[in-house]
Amino acid sequence: MTTLPARIRRERRTIRAMTRINCRDHHDGAGRLCEDCETLLDYAHRRLGVCPFGAGKPACNHCEVHCYSRKMREQVKAVMRYAGPRMLLRHPILGLGHLLDKLRPAPRLAGK
Ligand SMILES: [Zn+2]
């Protein structure tokens, strides 16, 4: 397995934490992710693994590359809408980092 940039590794922790919050509050997660959330998280992690921006990755909602399928994008948006504000309480460091990412302008892919 290749070593992912720290930026991407943090992003993976963030989406995992958000998925957990959403699953616990909305599904019968009972301490672990339900099957749907597991699928979504796995998908998100795989997309992050191939993100062309790597260390310079913008917040996904500002990104010009829409790498998610439509269905997955809707799902992950719902998770973030719910869990985003709650991150600051439960995971202050990750939550703050995510907020700061959203304030930075999104880079453009070279050659576009
Ligand atoms: Zn769930």
PDB file of C-alpha atoms in Angstrom, residues 24-77:
ATOM      1  CA  ARG A  24     -25.279   6.286  15.132  1.00  0.00           C
ATOM      2  CA  ASP A  25     -27.927   9.016  15.147  1.00  0.00           C
ATOM      3  CA  HIS A  26     -29.959   7.924  12.128  1.00  0.00           C
ATOM      4  CA  HIS A  27     -29.496   4.204  11.688  1.00  0.00           C
ATOM      5  CA  ASP A  28     -29.337   1.433  14.159  1.00  0.00           C
ATOM      6  CA  GLY A  29     -25.565   1.521  14.145  1.00  0.00           C
ATOM      7  CA  ALA A  30     -25.167   0.020  17.628  1.00  0.00           C
ATOM      8  CA  GLY A  31     -21.498   0.857  17.916  1.00  0.00           C
ATOM      9  CA  ARG A  32     -20.580  -0.038  14.365  1.00  0.00           C
ATOM     10  CA  LEU A  33     -21.475   1.170  10.909  1.00  0.00           C
ATOM     11  CA  CYS A  34     -24.501  -0.281   9.166  1.00  0.00           C
ATOM     12  CA  GLU A  35     -23.988  -1.888   5.791  1.00  0.00           C
ATOM     13  CA  ASP A  36     -24.971   1.193   3.761  1.00  0.00           C
ATOM     14  CA  CYS A  37     -22.648   3.463   5.716  1.00  0.00           C
ATOM     15  CA  GLU A  38     -19.858   0.934   5.446  1.00  0.00           C
ATOM     16  CA  THR A  39     -20.296   0.938   1.664  1.00  0.00           C
ATOM     17  CA  LEU A  40     -20.345   4.725   1.547  1.00  0.00           C
ATOM     18  CA  LEU A  41     -17.248   5.041   3.699  1.00  0.00           C
ATOM     19  CA  ASP A  42     -15.397   2.475   1.665  1.00  0.00           C
ATOM     20  CA  TYR A  43     -16.309   4.353  -1.498  1.00  0.00           C
ATOM     21  CA  ALA A  44     -15.223   7.696  -0.023  1.00  0.00           C
ATOM     22  CA  HIS A  45     -11.899   6.236   1.085  1.00  0.00           C
ATOM     23  CA  ARG A  46     -11.253   4.833  -2.358  1.00  0.00           C
ATOM     24  CA  ARG A  47     -12.034   8.182  -4.006  1.00  0.00           C
ATOM     25  CA  LEU A  48      -9.645   9.896  -1.579  1.00  0.00           C
ATOM     26  CA  GLY A  49      -6.964   7.378  -2.437  1.00  0.00           C
ATOM     27  CA  VAL A  50      -7.045   8.491  -6.071  1.00  0.00           C
ATOM     28  CA  CYS A  51      -7.677  12.215  -5.505  1.00  0.00           C
ATOM     29  CA  PRO A  52      -5.580  13.998  -8.175  1.00  0.00           C
ATOM     30  CA  PHE A  53      -4.860  16.904  -5.809  1.00  0.00           C
ATOM     31  CA  GLY A  54      -3.228  14.791  -3.105  1.00  0.00           C
ATOM     32  CA  ALA A  55      -1.730  17.037  -0.451  1.00  0.00           C
ATOM     33  CA  GLY A  56      -3.371  20.101  -2.038  1.00  0.00           C
ATOM     34  CA  LYS A  57      -6.833  18.637  -1.876  1.00  0.00           C
ATOM     35  CA  PRO A  58      -9.608  21.220  -1.521  1.00  0.00           C
ATOM     36  CA  ALA A  59     -12.796  20.653   0.439  1.00  0.00           C
ATOM     37  CA  CYS A  60     -14.809  18.303  -1.755  1.00  0.00           C
ATOM     38  CA  ASN A  61     -17.761  20.658  -2.028  1.00  0.00           C
ATOM     39  CA  HIS A  62     -15.526  23.300  -3.645  1.00  0.00           C
ATOM     40  CA  CYS A  63     -13.756  20.917  -5.945  1.00  0.00           C
ATOM     41  CA  GLU A  64     -14.108  21.236  -9.696  1.00  0.00           C
ATOM     42  CA  VAL A  65     -13.539  17.528 -10.233  1.00  0.00           C
ATOM     43  CA  HIS A  66     -16.732  15.703  -9.415  1.00  0.00           C
ATOM     44  CA  CYS A  67     -15.316  12.282  -8.823  1.00  0.00           C
ATOM     45  CA  TYR A  68     -18.291  10.840  -6.948  1.00  0.00           C
ATOM     46  CA  SER A  69     -21.137   9.098  -8.671  1.00  0.00           C
ATOM     47  CA  ARG A  70     -24.390  11.023  -8.378  1.00  0.00           C
ATOM     48  CA  LYS A  71     -25.872   8.615  -5.851  1.00  0.00           C
ATOM     49  CA  MET A  72     -22.817   8.580  -3.626  1.00  0.00           C
ATOM     50  CA  ARG A  73     -22.512  12.343  -3.829  1.00  0.00           C
ATOM     51  CA  GLU A  74     -26.068  12.785  -2.541  1.00  0.00           C
ATOM     52  CA  GLN A  75     -25.377  10.363   0.296  1.00  0.00           C
ATOM     53  CA  VAL A  76     -22.130  11.933   1.369  1.00  0.00           C
ATOM     54  CA  LYS A  77     -23.642  15.408   1.202  1.00  0.00           C
TER      55      LYS A  77
END
